[in-house]
Short mmCIF file of C-alpha atoms in Angstrom, two decimals:
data_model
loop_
_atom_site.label_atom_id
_atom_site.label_comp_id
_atom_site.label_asym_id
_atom_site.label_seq_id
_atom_site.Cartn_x
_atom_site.Cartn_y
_atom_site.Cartn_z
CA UNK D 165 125.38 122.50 144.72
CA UNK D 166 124.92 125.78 147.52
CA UNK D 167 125.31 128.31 145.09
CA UNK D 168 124.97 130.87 148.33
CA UNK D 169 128.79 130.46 148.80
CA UNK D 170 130.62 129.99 145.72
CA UNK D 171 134.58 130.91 144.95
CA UNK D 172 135.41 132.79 142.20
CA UNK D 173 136.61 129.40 140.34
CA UNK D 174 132.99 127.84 141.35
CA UNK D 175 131.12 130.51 139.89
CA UNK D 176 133.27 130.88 136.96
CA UNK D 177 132.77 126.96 136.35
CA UNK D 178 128.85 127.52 136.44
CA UNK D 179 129.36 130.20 134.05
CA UNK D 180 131.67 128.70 131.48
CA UNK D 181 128.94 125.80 131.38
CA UNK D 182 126.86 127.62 129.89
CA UNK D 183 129.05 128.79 127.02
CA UNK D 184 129.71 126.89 123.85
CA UNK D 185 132.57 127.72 121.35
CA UNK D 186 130.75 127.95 118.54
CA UNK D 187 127.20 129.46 116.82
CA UNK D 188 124.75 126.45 117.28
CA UNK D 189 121.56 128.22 115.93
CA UNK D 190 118.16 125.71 117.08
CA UNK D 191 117.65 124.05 113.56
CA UNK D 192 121.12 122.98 113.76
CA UNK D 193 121.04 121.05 117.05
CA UNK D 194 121.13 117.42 117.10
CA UNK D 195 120.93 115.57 119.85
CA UNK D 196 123.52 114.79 121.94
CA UNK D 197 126.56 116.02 123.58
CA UNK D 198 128.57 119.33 123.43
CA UNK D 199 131.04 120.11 125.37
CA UNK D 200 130.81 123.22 126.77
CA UNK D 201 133.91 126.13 127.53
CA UNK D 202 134.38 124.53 130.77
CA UNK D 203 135.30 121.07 129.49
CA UNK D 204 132.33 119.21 130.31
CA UNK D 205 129.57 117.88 128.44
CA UNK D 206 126.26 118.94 127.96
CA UNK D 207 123.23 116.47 126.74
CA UNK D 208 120.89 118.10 124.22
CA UNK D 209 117.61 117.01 123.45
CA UNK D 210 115.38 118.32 120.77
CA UNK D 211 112.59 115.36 120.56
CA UNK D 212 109.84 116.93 121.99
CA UNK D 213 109.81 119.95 119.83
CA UNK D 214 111.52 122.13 122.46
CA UNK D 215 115.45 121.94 123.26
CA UNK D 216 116.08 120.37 126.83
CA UNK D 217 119.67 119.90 128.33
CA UNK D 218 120.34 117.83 130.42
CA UNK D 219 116.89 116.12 130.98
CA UNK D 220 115.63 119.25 132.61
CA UNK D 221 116.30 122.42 131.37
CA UNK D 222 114.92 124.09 128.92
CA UNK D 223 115.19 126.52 126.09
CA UNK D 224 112.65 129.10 126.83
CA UNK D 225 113.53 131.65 123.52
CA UNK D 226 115.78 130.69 121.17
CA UNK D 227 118.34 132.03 118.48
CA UNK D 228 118.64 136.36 119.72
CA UNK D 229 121.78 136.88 117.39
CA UNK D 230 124.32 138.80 118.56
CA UNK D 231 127.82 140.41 116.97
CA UNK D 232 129.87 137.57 117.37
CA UNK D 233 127.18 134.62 118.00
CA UNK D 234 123.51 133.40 119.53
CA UNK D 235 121.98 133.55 122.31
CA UNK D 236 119.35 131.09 123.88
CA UNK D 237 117.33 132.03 127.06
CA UNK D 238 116.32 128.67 129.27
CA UNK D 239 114.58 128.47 132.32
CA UNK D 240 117.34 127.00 134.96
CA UNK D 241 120.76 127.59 135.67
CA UNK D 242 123.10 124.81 134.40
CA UNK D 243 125.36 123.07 137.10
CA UNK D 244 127.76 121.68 136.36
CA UNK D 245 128.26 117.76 137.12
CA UNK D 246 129.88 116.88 140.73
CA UNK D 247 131.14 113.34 140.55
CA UNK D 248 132.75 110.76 138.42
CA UNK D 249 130.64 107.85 136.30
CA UNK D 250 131.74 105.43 139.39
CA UNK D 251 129.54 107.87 141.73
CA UNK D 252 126.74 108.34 139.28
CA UNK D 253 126.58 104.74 138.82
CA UNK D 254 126.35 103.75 142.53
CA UNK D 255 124.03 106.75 142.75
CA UNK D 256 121.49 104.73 140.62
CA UNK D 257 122.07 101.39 142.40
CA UNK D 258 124.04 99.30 140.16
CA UNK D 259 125.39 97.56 143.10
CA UNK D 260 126.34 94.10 140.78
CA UNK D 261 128.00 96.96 138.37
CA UNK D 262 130.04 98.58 141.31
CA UNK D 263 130.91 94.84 142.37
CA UNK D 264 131.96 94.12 139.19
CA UNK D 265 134.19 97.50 138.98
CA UNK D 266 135.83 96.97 142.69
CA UNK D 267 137.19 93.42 141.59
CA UNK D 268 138.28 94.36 138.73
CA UNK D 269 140.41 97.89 139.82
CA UNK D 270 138.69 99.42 136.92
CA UNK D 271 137.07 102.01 139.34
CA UNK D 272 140.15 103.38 139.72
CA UNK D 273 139.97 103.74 135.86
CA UNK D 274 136.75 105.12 135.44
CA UNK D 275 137.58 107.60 137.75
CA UNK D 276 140.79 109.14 135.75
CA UNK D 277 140.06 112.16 133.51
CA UNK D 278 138.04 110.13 130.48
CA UNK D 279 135.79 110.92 129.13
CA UNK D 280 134.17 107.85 129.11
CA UNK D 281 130.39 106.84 127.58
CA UNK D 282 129.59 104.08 130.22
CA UNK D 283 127.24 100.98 129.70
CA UNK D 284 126.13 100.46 133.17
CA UNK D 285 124.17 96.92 133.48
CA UNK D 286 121.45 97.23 136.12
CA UNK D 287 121.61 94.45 138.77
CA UNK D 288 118.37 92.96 136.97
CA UNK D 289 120.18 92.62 133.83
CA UNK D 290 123.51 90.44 135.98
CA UNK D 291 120.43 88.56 137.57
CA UNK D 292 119.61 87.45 134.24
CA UNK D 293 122.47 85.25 133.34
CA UNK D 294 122.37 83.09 136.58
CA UNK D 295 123.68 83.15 139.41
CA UNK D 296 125.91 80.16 138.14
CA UNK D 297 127.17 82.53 135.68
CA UNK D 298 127.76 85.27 137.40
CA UNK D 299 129.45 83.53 140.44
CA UNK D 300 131.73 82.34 137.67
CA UNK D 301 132.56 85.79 136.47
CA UNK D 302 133.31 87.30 139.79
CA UNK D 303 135.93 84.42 140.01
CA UNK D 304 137.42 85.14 136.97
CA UNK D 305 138.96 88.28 136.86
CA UNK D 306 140.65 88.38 133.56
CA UNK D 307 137.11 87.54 131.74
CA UNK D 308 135.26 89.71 134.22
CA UNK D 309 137.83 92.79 133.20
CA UNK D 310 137.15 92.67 129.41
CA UNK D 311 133.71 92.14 130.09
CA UNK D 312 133.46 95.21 132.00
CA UNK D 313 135.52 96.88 129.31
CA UNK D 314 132.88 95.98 126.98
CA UNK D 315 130.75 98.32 128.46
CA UNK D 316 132.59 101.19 128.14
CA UNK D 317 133.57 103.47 125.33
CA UNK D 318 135.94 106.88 125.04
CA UNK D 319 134.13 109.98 124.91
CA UNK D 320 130.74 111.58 125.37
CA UNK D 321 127.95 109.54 123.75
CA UNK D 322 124.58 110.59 124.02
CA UNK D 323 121.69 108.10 123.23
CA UNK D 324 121.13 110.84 120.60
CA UNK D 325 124.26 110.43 119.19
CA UNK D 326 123.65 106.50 119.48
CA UNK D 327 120.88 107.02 116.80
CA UNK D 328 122.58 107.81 114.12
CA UNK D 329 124.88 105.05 114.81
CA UNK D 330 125.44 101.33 113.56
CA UNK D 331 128.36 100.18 115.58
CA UNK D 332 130.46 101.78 118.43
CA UNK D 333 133.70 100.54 119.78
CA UNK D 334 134.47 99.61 123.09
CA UNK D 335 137.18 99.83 125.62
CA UNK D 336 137.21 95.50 125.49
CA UNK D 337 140.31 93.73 124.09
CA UNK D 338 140.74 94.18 120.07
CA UNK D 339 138.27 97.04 120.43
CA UNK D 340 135.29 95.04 120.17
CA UNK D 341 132.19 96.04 118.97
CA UNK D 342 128.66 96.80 120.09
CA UNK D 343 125.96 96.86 117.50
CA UNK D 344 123.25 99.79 117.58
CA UNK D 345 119.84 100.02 115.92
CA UNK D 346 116.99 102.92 116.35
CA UNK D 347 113.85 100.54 116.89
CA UNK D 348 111.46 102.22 119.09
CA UNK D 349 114.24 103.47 120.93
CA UNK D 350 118.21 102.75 120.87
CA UNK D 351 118.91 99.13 120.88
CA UNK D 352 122.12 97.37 121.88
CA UNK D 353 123.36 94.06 120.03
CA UNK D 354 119.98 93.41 119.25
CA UNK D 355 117.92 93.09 122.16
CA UNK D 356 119.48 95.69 125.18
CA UNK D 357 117.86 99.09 125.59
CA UNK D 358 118.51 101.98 127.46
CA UNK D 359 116.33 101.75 130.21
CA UNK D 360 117.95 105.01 131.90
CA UNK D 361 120.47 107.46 129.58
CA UNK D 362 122.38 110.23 129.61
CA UNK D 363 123.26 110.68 132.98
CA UNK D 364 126.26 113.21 132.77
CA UNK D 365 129.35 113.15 134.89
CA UNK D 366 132.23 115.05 135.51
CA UNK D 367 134.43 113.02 133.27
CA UNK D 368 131.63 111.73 131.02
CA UNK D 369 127.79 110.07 131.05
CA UNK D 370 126.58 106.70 131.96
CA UNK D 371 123.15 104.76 130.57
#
């Protein structure tokens, strides 16, 4: 974002990200999402000792109490997301993904308010079931739909949050379930990992 030129709405966006509702003190933060005073969600990451948001940013001096809450100095300015999970997705090449989303009219979905925690297979991952397969999928629309579904969940959901998680629920007909275990990293139904996460959008974050 040119932050040379911003309206008054712009730079009051910028600044509301960087406000959260409520005292979070630095041995209270988990990680994962928050959602900050101007609706959208921030990724934190306390892993490496440090706090980081959003992959990048990070927490420089921490906990300077104040009156009426806490303050904690980091070394960027926070901008807010630009575009939808759809964008961020084709963004990051998931061109079998984006396919998948155009034949099925669920872009149009995933590009309504959300928030949506999006499971975005990487064209790698489609290449793996055959091209038999997939060719089969594209053709089926109803199948291809709830599989797509299956991918996506309501709300912000950090791979942080994924860790301290057994099951989550999906978007797919009857709600079905994906299964989650913290092996050397988050795994998914036993044998998917997260080979990119937390990428945040305007109406939510795709892995």
């Amino acid at each position: 974002m040119d932050t040379s030129a911003l309206t008054a709405q712009e730079a009051t966006s910028i600044l509301a990200y960087h406000v959260y509702d409520k005292e979070l003190r630095s041995d209270e933060i988990q990680d994962g999402f928050i959602i900050a005073l101007n609706g959208d969600g921030v990724y934190l990451d306390s892993t490496n000792g440090g706090v980081t948001l959003n992959g990048d940013v990070n927490v420089i001096q921490a906990d300077i109490l104040g009156s009426n809450g806490v303050i904690h100095v980091i070394d960027q300015v926070l901008i807010p997301p630009q575009h939808d999970v759809t964008v961020v997705a084709a963004d990051n090449g998931l061109e079998q993904f984006l396919r998948a989303l155009e034949v099925t009219d669920l872009s149009l979905v995933l590009q309504e308010d959300g928030p949506f925690t999006v499971f975005a297979p990487t064209d790698a991952a489609f290449a793996k079931l055959g091209q038999n397969t997939v060719d089969a999928l594209f053709n089926d629309v109803s199948t291809l739909t709830n599989l797509v579904l299956y991918h996506v969940t309501s709300g912000y959901v950090g791979s942080g949050d994924l860790a301290r998680m057994d099951a989550i629920e999906t978007q797919a007909e009857g709600g079905q379930k994906i299964t989650v275990k913290n092996s050397d990293g988050v795994v998914l139904n036993g044998n998917t990992k997260l080979t990119v996460a937390n990428l945040v959008a305007t109406n939510g974050v795709v892995h």
